[in-house]
C-alpha cells in the first residue's frame, strides 16, 4: 500500500502495522510534516508520470465489511443492551486515543519544565550576586539609585551606605583660639553633600603646617569623635544637605600658620 505527503508530495510505501500504530496518522520522513495517510491510501501506484494520488473523501456512512475471516465464540452470550454499550465505549475510546508521537512530545515538555525552572533560579541568583557586587555603583547612579530608593521607601527597607568623598565639598572653614580651653584651637567647617544619595559621615583629617608647608600636627577624627548626636550619626548626611562641624585640636604653637581638612 502507498500513501502521499500533502506538503512535499513524497510517496511512501506503508503496511498495516504502520497504519495501526497511530490510526493512520504518520510523520513524513522527508519534510517532517504530520498527515493522515489513509486519505491518500492506494493499493497500487497509478501509471507514471503522476503528481498526486487520488484522495479518499470521507463517506456519509462507514462501509460495511461482510467477509468474516475469524470470530471467537464468547463463553457467555451478552445481552443486546450490554453489547451496544460496550460497542459505544470502544468507539469512543478509539476517538480519543492519543497518537504515540503526541504523547512523546507531551512527556518531553513535562520533563523539560524542572530544568527550565532550575535555569531561571540560577539566573536570578547570578543577577542577585552581581547586583550585590556592584551595589555601590548602582546606588550611586542617579537613575538606578533613585529607583532603588523609591522601591526601598515602599518596602520599608534601607539601602546599603555608599561613600563618595569626591561629592563632599567644603564650603567654608575657620580656625581660632579655643575660648575656654587653654592651648587648644577651635576649627569650624561647613560641609555639603552634593551626591544624589545619603552618605555616611566621613573620617576628617586635619593638618596644621608652618609657612613652608611642613606638617606640624595632624589629627584624624572618626565621626563618633566629632558628632554627639547618635541619631544624626546613624542617619548619615542626606543628599544636598549642608552642615557645620566643630573640631577641637591641640595648638602646636605659633609656627602653625595654615591648616587643611580632607575627608575619607
mmCIF file of C-alpha atoms in Angstrom, residues 80 93 129 178:
data_model
loop_
_atom_site.group_PDB
_atom_site.id
_atom_site.type_symbol
_atom_site.label_atom_id
_atom_site.label_comp_id
_atom_site.label_asym_id
_atom_site.label_seq_id
_atom_site.Cartn_x
_atom_site.Cartn_y
_atom_site.Cartn_z
ATOM 1 C CA UNK A 80 -28.143 -6.749 23.472
ATOM 2 C CA UNK A 93 -12.040 5.077 23.142
ATOM 3 C CA UNK A 129 25.150 38.280 43.282
ATOM 4 C CA UNK A 178 39.681 77.995 71.856
#
